[in-house]
Short mmCIF file of N, CA, C and O in Angstrom, two decimals:
data_model
loop_
_atom_site.label_atom_id
_atom_site.label_comp_id
_atom_site.label_asym_id
_atom_site.label_seq_id
_atom_site.Cartn_x
_atom_site.Cartn_y
_atom_site.Cartn_z
N MET A 1 1.81 10.29 15.36
CA MET A 1 1.19 9.52 15.48
C MET A 1 1.57 8.13 16.67
O MET A 1 3.47 8.40 16.42
N SER A 2 1.14 7.60 17.36
CA SER A 2 1.62 6.86 17.72
C SER A 2 1.09 5.54 17.31
O SER A 2 0.68 4.90 16.95
N ASP A 3 1.40 4.38 18.31
CA ASP A 3 1.22 3.00 18.01
C ASP A 3 0.08 2.48 18.61
O ASP A 3 -0.58 1.97 20.27
N VAL A 4 -0.89 3.52 18.23
CA VAL A 4 -2.52 3.05 18.37
C VAL A 4 -2.99 3.03 16.96
O VAL A 4 -3.16 2.90 16.50
N THR A 5 -4.67 2.81 17.34
CA THR A 5 -5.53 2.12 15.65
C THR A 5 -6.24 3.26 16.03
O THR A 5 -7.66 3.79 16.71
N PRO A 6 -6.28 4.62 15.38
CA PRO A 6 -7.18 5.52 14.96
C PRO A 6 -8.22 5.41 14.00
O PRO A 6 -8.05 4.26 13.05
N ASP A 7 -8.86 6.31 13.09
CA ASP A 7 -10.09 6.12 12.81
C ASP A 7 -9.54 6.43 11.24
O ASP A 7 -8.83 6.92 11.42
N ALA A 8 -10.35 6.51 10.37
CA ALA A 8 -10.40 6.00 9.28
C ALA A 8 -10.31 7.98 8.82
O ALA A 8 -9.83 7.55 7.62
N GLY A 9 -11.10 8.32 9.11
CA GLY A 9 -11.30 9.57 9.13
C GLY A 9 -9.79 10.14 9.33
O GLY A 9 -9.64 11.19 8.68
N ARG A 10 -9.56 10.14 10.52
CA ARG A 10 -8.06 11.19 10.95
C ARG A 10 -6.99 10.24 9.53
O ARG A 10 -5.75 11.44 9.31
N LEU A 11 -7.18 8.59 10.04
CA LEU A 11 -6.63 8.12 8.22
C LEU A 11 -6.12 9.12 6.83
O LEU A 11 -5.09 9.36 6.27
N ASP A 12 -7.91 10.06 6.71
CA ASP A 12 -8.03 10.05 5.80
C ASP A 12 -7.04 11.62 5.01
O ASP A 12 -7.44 12.11 3.94
N GLU A 13 -7.21 12.09 5.85
CA GLU A 13 -6.82 13.10 6.39
C GLU A 13 -5.04 13.57 6.04
O GLU A 13 -4.18 14.41 5.08
N LEU A 14 -4.38 12.18 6.14
CA LEU A 14 -2.98 12.40 5.33
C LEU A 14 -2.54 11.99 4.01
O LEU A 14 -3.58 11.39 3.38
N PRO A 15 -2.08 12.77 4.19
CA PRO A 15 -0.94 12.19 2.05
C PRO A 15 -0.90 10.73 1.93
O PRO A 15 -0.63 10.35 3.17
N SER A 16 -1.22 10.26 1.00
CA SER A 16 -1.53 9.26 -0.14
C SER A 16 0.21 8.60 0.25
O SER A 16 0.12 7.43 0.48
N ARG A 17 1.62 9.25 0.48
CA ARG A 17 2.66 8.56 0.29
C ARG A 17 2.65 8.35 2.08
O ARG A 17 4.03 7.41 2.18
N GLU A 18 2.01 9.30 2.68
CA GLU A 18 2.57 9.50 4.17
C GLU A 18 1.61 7.67 4.71
O GLU A 18 2.37 6.67 5.30
N LEU A 19 0.70 7.21 4.03
CA LEU A 19 -0.46 6.29 4.35
C LEU A 19 0.13 5.20 3.85
O LEU A 19 0.44 3.67 4.48
N HIS A 20 1.03 5.17 2.53
CA HIS A 20 2.16 4.15 2.13
C HIS A 20 3.16 3.47 2.51
O HIS A 20 3.23 2.72 3.37
N ASP A 21 3.69 5.04 3.30
CA ASP A 21 4.69 4.05 4.29
C ASP A 21 4.32 3.29 5.59
O ASP A 21 5.22 2.96 6.51
N LEU A 22 3.33 4.57 6.22
CA LEU A 22 2.80 4.02 7.51
C LEU A 22 2.49 2.25 7.53
O LEU A 22 2.60 1.64 7.53
N ALA A 23 1.44 2.11 5.99
CA ALA A 23 1.41 0.61 6.23
C ALA A 23 2.18 -0.18 6.22
O ALA A 23 2.00 -1.20 6.52
N LEU A 24 2.87 0.28 5.48
CA LEU A 24 4.01 -0.46 5.17
C LEU A 24 5.53 -0.98 6.29
O LEU A 24 5.77 -2.14 6.29
N ALA A 25 5.62 0.39 7.02
CA ALA A 25 5.79 -0.13 8.24
C ALA A 25 5.83 -0.65 8.97
O ALA A 25 5.99 -1.66 9.73
N ARG A 26 4.12 -0.71 9.13
CA ARG A 26 3.55 -1.44 9.96
C ARG A 26 3.68 -2.87 9.64
O ARG A 26 3.91 -3.93 10.98
N ALA A 27 3.51 -3.41 8.20
CA ALA A 27 3.41 -4.94 8.18
C ALA A 27 4.58 -5.01 8.32
O ALA A 27 4.99 -6.37 8.49
N ARG A 28 5.77 -3.96 8.23
CA ARG A 28 7.28 -5.04 8.31
C ARG A 28 6.88 -4.82 10.17
O ARG A 28 7.77 -6.22 10.41
N GLU A 29 7.05 -4.33 10.87
CA GLU A 29 6.55 -4.84 12.33
C GLU A 29 5.86 -6.26 12.45
O GLU A 29 6.71 -6.61 13.48
N ARG A 30 5.03 -6.14 11.69
CA ARG A 30 4.60 -7.52 12.15
C ARG A 30 4.43 -8.57 11.46
O ARG A 30 3.96 -9.60 11.71
N ARG A 31 5.39 -7.81 10.27
CA ARG A 31 6.58 -9.34 9.33
C ARG A 31 5.09 -9.58 8.69
O ARG A 31 4.45 -11.48 8.60
N ASP A 32 4.06 -8.66 8.01
CA ASP A 32 2.86 -9.34 7.72
C ASP A 32 3.20 -9.79 6.38
O ASP A 32 2.13 -8.91 5.15
N VAL A 33 3.57 -10.62 5.97
CA VAL A 33 4.31 -10.50 4.34
C VAL A 33 2.53 -11.14 3.89
O VAL A 33 2.54 -10.66 2.29
N ALA A 34 1.72 -11.44 4.39
CA ALA A 34 -0.11 -11.18 3.44
C ALA A 34 -0.19 -9.90 2.99
O ALA A 34 -1.00 -9.66 1.93
N PHE A 35 -0.27 -8.99 3.99
CA PHE A 35 -0.48 -7.41 3.45
C PHE A 35 0.33 -7.25 1.86
O PHE A 35 -0.10 -6.14 0.91
N LEU A 36 1.72 -7.52 2.61
CA LEU A 36 2.60 -7.14 1.36
C LEU A 36 2.14 -7.44 0.02
O LEU A 36 2.19 -7.06 -0.83
N TRP A 37 1.85 -8.89 -0.02
CA TRP A 37 1.39 -9.41 -1.26
C TRP A 37 -0.22 -8.79 -1.80
O TRP A 37 -0.01 -9.05 -2.85
N GLU A 38 -0.66 -8.83 -0.28
CA GLU A 38 -2.28 -7.92 -0.91
C GLU A 38 -2.31 -6.90 -1.54
O GLU A 38 -2.99 -6.75 -2.80
N LEU A 39 -0.74 -5.94 -1.19
CA LEU A 39 -0.73 -4.76 -2.33
C LEU A 39 0.00 -4.63 -3.34
O LEU A 39 -0.56 -4.50 -4.34
N LEU A 40 0.65 -5.79 -3.77
CA LEU A 40 1.36 -6.39 -5.14
C LEU A 40 0.16 -6.46 -6.29
O LEU A 40 -0.41 -5.89 -7.00
N ARG A 41 -0.52 -7.73 -5.52
CA ARG A 41 -2.01 -8.11 -6.32
C ARG A 41 -2.89 -6.75 -6.22
O ARG A 41 -3.71 -6.72 -7.52
N ALA A 42 -3.23 -5.71 -5.91
CA ALA A 42 -3.80 -4.20 -5.86
C ALA A 42 -3.03 -2.99 -6.81
O ALA A 42 -4.37 -3.37 -7.15
N ILE A 43 -2.24 -3.48 -7.25
CA ILE A 43 -1.69 -2.59 -8.32
C ILE A 43 -1.86 -2.96 -9.41
O ILE A 43 -2.69 -1.76 -10.17
N PRO A 44 -1.89 -4.16 -10.25
CA PRO A 44 -2.36 -3.75 -11.26
C PRO A 44 -4.04 -2.85 -12.01
O PRO A 44 -4.14 -2.42 -12.36
N ALA A 45 -5.08 -3.48 -10.71
CA ALA A 45 -6.13 -2.97 -10.22
C ALA A 45 -6.27 -1.75 -9.94
O ALA A 45 -6.75 -1.20 -10.98
N ALA A 46 -4.89 -1.65 -9.38
CA ALA A 46 -5.05 0.36 -9.33
C ALA A 46 -5.01 0.86 -10.45
O ALA A 46 -5.33 2.25 -10.70
N ALA A 47 -3.72 0.33 -10.73
CA ALA A 47 -3.37 0.94 -12.58
C ALA A 47 -4.68 1.03 -12.80
O ALA A 47 -4.81 1.69 -14.34
N ALA A 48 -5.41 0.23 -13.63
CA ALA A 48 -6.46 0.05 -14.81
C ALA A 48 -7.77 0.51 -13.92
O ALA A 48 -8.15 1.50 -15.20
N ALA A 49 -7.43 0.96 -12.75
CA ALA A 49 -9.18 2.35 -12.71
C ALA A 49 -7.74 3.46 -12.77
O ALA A 49 -8.99 4.80 -12.86
N LEU A 50 -7.19 3.37 -12.79
CA LEU A 50 -6.08 5.29 -13.53
C LEU A 50 -6.86 5.07 -15.04
O LEU A 50 -5.79 6.17 -15.38
N GLY A 51 -6.83 3.96 -15.59
CA GLY A 51 -7.33 3.94 -17.02
C GLY A 51 -5.29 3.77 -18.00
O GLY A 51 -5.61 3.82 -18.37
N ASN A 52 -4.95 3.34 -16.86
CA ASN A 52 -3.48 2.14 -17.74
C ASN A 52 -3.79 0.90 -17.72
O ASN A 52 -3.56 0.41 -16.92
N VAL A 53 -4.85 0.92 -18.54
CA VAL A 53 -4.75 -0.51 -19.65
C VAL A 53 -3.74 -1.11 -18.92
O VAL A 53 -3.23 -2.93 -18.99
N ASP A 54 -2.96 -0.49 -20.42
CA ASP A 54 -1.78 -1.62 -20.81
C ASP A 54 -0.79 -1.62 -19.45
O ASP A 54 -0.31 -2.89 -19.10
N ARG A 55 -0.39 -0.90 -18.80
CA ARG A 55 0.39 -1.38 -17.44
C ARG A 55 -0.33 -2.16 -16.35
O ARG A 55 -0.13 -3.13 -16.11
N ALA A 56 -2.34 -2.28 -16.93
CA ALA A 56 -2.52 -3.22 -15.75
C ALA A 56 -2.14 -4.75 -16.46
O ALA A 56 -2.75 -5.53 -16.11
N LYS A 57 -1.98 -5.24 -18.09
CA LYS A 57 -2.51 -5.85 -17.87
C LYS A 57 -1.40 -7.33 -17.77
O LYS A 57 -1.20 -8.02 -18.06
N PHE A 58 0.16 -6.71 -17.23
CA PHE A 58 0.91 -7.27 -16.40
C PHE A 58 0.77 -8.68 -16.44
O PHE A 58 -0.25 -8.48 -15.03
N ASP A 59 1.23 -9.73 -16.10
CA ASP A 59 0.58 -11.08 -15.14
C ASP A 59 1.10 -11.73 -13.78
O ASP A 59 2.31 -10.90 -13.83
N LEU A 60 0.66 -11.21 -13.36
CA LEU A 60 1.04 -11.37 -11.83
C LEU A 60 2.01 -12.87 -11.40
O LEU A 60 2.31 -12.40 -10.22
N LEU A 61 2.52 -13.51 -12.65
CA LEU A 61 3.01 -14.48 -12.21
C LEU A 61 4.73 -13.61 -12.42
O LEU A 61 5.22 -14.89 -11.78
N HIS A 62 4.85 -12.80 -13.11
CA HIS A 62 6.19 -11.94 -13.45
C HIS A 62 6.31 -11.37 -11.89
O HIS A 62 6.08 -9.57 -11.83
N VAL A 63 6.84 -12.01 -10.60
CA VAL A 63 7.30 -10.92 -9.27
C VAL A 63 8.25 -10.45 -10.32
O VAL A 63 7.99 -8.66 -9.75
N LEU A 64 8.89 -10.01 -11.40
CA LEU A 64 9.98 -8.62 -11.14
C LEU A 64 9.25 -7.81 -11.33
O LEU A 64 9.73 -6.66 -11.27
N SER A 65 8.18 -8.00 -12.43
CA SER A 65 7.05 -6.58 -12.64
C SER A 65 6.74 -6.53 -11.01
O SER A 65 6.55 -5.33 -11.09
N LEU A 66 5.59 -7.63 -10.56
CA LEU A 66 5.02 -6.77 -9.55
C LEU A 66 6.26 -5.98 -8.17
O LEU A 66 5.72 -4.89 -7.94
N LEU A 67 8.04 -6.39 -8.29
CA LEU A 67 7.99 -5.81 -7.71
C LEU A 67 8.63 -4.87 -8.32
O LEU A 67 8.60 -3.25 -7.38
N GLU A 68 8.51 -4.27 -9.19
CA GLU A 68 8.76 -2.83 -9.98
C GLU A 68 7.59 -1.54 -9.38
O GLU A 68 7.93 -0.85 -9.54
N GLU A 69 6.62 -2.52 -10.55
CA GLU A 69 5.09 -1.51 -9.22
C GLU A 69 5.10 -1.33 -7.66
O GLU A 69 4.92 -0.10 -7.75
N PHE A 70 5.78 -1.54 -7.30
CA PHE A 70 6.10 -2.13 -6.02
C PHE A 70 6.52 -0.98 -5.30
O PHE A 70 5.95 0.29 -4.51
N THR A 71 7.33 -0.28 -6.31
CA THR A 71 8.23 0.57 -5.87
C THR A 71 8.01 1.69 -6.18
O THR A 71 8.14 2.87 -5.60
N HIS A 72 7.07 1.96 -7.17
CA HIS A 72 6.33 2.95 -6.93
C HIS A 72 5.13 3.47 -6.71
O HIS A 72 4.06 4.37 -7.09
N ALA A 73 4.51 2.29 -6.05
CA ALA A 73 3.26 2.45 -4.83
C ALA A 73 2.74 3.58 -3.98
O ALA A 73 1.51 3.29 -3.37
N ARG A 74 4.28 4.11 -3.96
CA ARG A 74 4.14 5.92 -3.12
C ARG A 74 3.49 7.03 -3.33
O ARG A 74 3.73 7.71 -3.03
N GLU A 75 3.60 6.62 -5.30
CA GLU A 75 3.88 7.84 -6.04
C GLU A 75 2.48 8.17 -6.07
O GLU A 75 1.94 7.47 -6.84
N GLY A 76 2.53 9.93 -5.89
CA GLY A 76 1.40 10.17 -6.67
C GLY A 76 -0.25 9.93 -6.55
O GLY A 76 -0.60 9.00 -6.03
N GLU A 77 -0.70 9.51 -8.52
CA GLU A 77 -1.84 8.48 -8.73
C GLU A 77 -2.11 7.45 -8.24
O GLU A 77 -3.40 7.24 -7.70
N MET A 78 -0.72 6.63 -8.09
CA MET A 78 -0.83 5.34 -7.75
C MET A 78 -1.10 4.91 -6.22
O MET A 78 -1.70 4.35 -5.56
N ALA A 79 -0.40 6.09 -5.80
CA ALA A 79 -0.69 6.25 -3.84
C ALA A 79 -2.05 6.49 -3.94
O ALA A 79 -2.41 5.94 -2.92
N ASP A 80 -3.12 7.58 -4.72
CA ASP A 80 -3.61 7.91 -4.18
C ASP A 80 -4.98 6.97 -5.02
O ASP A 80 -5.90 6.56 -3.89
N ALA A 81 -4.67 6.22 -5.81
CA ALA A 81 -5.72 4.39 -6.56
C ALA A 81 -5.54 3.52 -4.71
O ALA A 81 -6.62 3.32 -4.56
N LEU A 82 -4.52 4.08 -4.37
CA LEU A 82 -4.28 2.41 -3.16
C LEU A 82 -4.98 3.11 -1.77
O LEU A 82 -5.24 2.10 -0.75
N ARG A 83 -4.86 4.35 -1.04
CA ARG A 83 -5.28 5.52 -0.04
C ARG A 83 -6.14 4.06 0.39
O ARG A 83 -6.31 3.72 1.45
N PRO A 84 -7.37 3.70 -0.14
CA PRO A 84 -8.49 2.72 0.97
C PRO A 84 -7.78 1.99 1.62
O PRO A 84 -8.61 0.55 2.45
N MET A 85 -7.38 1.38 0.50
CA MET A 85 -6.45 -0.71 1.03
C MET A 85 -5.54 0.14 2.25
O MET A 85 -5.38 -0.68 3.35
N TYR A 86 -4.46 0.94 2.31
CA TYR A 86 -3.62 1.73 3.23
C TYR A 86 -4.29 1.53 5.00
O TYR A 86 -4.63 2.02 6.13
N ILE A 87 -5.81 3.02 4.21
CA ILE A 87 -6.09 3.17 6.00
C ILE A 87 -7.14 2.06 6.43
O ILE A 87 -7.43 1.81 7.85
N ALA A 88 -7.41 0.92 5.92
CA ALA A 88 -8.46 -0.50 6.27
C ALA A 88 -6.87 -1.25 6.90
O ALA A 88 -7.11 -1.63 7.79
N TYR A 89 -5.73 -1.17 6.24
CA TYR A 89 -5.05 -1.76 7.39
C TYR A 89 -4.59 -1.11 8.24
O TYR A 89 -4.05 -1.90 9.47
N LEU A 90 -4.32 0.03 8.48
CA LEU A 90 -3.64 1.29 9.71
C LEU A 90 -4.80 1.37 10.51
O LEU A 90 -5.07 1.11 12.02
N THR A 91 -6.26 1.04 9.91
CA THR A 91 -7.58 1.07 11.25
C THR A 91 -7.31 0.20 11.41
O THR A 91 -7.67 -0.04 13.02
N GLU A 92 -6.92 -1.27 10.96
CA GLU A 92 -6.99 -2.82 11.21
C GLU A 92 -5.96 -2.77 12.55
O GLU A 92 -6.04 -3.38 13.85
N HIS A 93 -5.15 -2.87 12.03
CA HIS A 93 -3.35 -2.76 12.69
C HIS A 93 -2.77 -1.81 13.62
O HIS A 93 -2.05 -1.57 14.07
N GLY A 94 -3.25 -0.73 13.36
CA GLY A 94 -2.65 0.93 14.16
C GLY A 94 -1.60 0.79 12.99
O GLY A 94 -0.95 0.41 12.28
N VAL A 95 -0.74 1.96 13.47
CA VAL A 95 0.17 2.73 12.74
C VAL A 95 1.50 2.85 13.71
O VAL A 95 1.74 1.98 14.80
N PRO A 96 2.68 1.87 13.09
CA PRO A 96 4.07 1.67 13.33
C PRO A 96 4.54 2.40 14.99
O PRO A 96 4.18 3.23 14.66
N ALA A 97 5.20 1.72 15.44
CA ALA A 97 5.87 2.31 16.94
C ALA A 97 6.83 3.65 16.48
O ALA A 97 7.48 3.46 15.68
N GLY A 98 6.68 5.05 17.31
CA GLY A 98 6.84 5.65 17.29
C GLY A 98 6.97 6.67 16.07
O GLY A 98 8.12 7.32 15.95
N THR A 99 5.69 6.92 15.95
CA THR A 99 4.64 7.67 14.62
C THR A 99 4.18 8.26 14.66
O THR A 99 3.54 7.64 15.94
#
């Protein structure tokens, strides 16, 4: 992919892990802390949607817990649950240069 804004259908064909990596790379390029914070805030809801209610109950004020969850946001079901967020972000802001 190049530094263009792809359509959501094309992005939806990518694996969740790749969507995660592209969205985070683009956010880093743009220095988009707001997206990263939005992602951190979305992780508990994604966990709850997967039926991991206990995992979703942690307090958003515990930044270390959020950062731990953040490191797993590109893995398995969690990445799949966050796919719509990655696709929306990449559709709006494009993919990183050189991909």
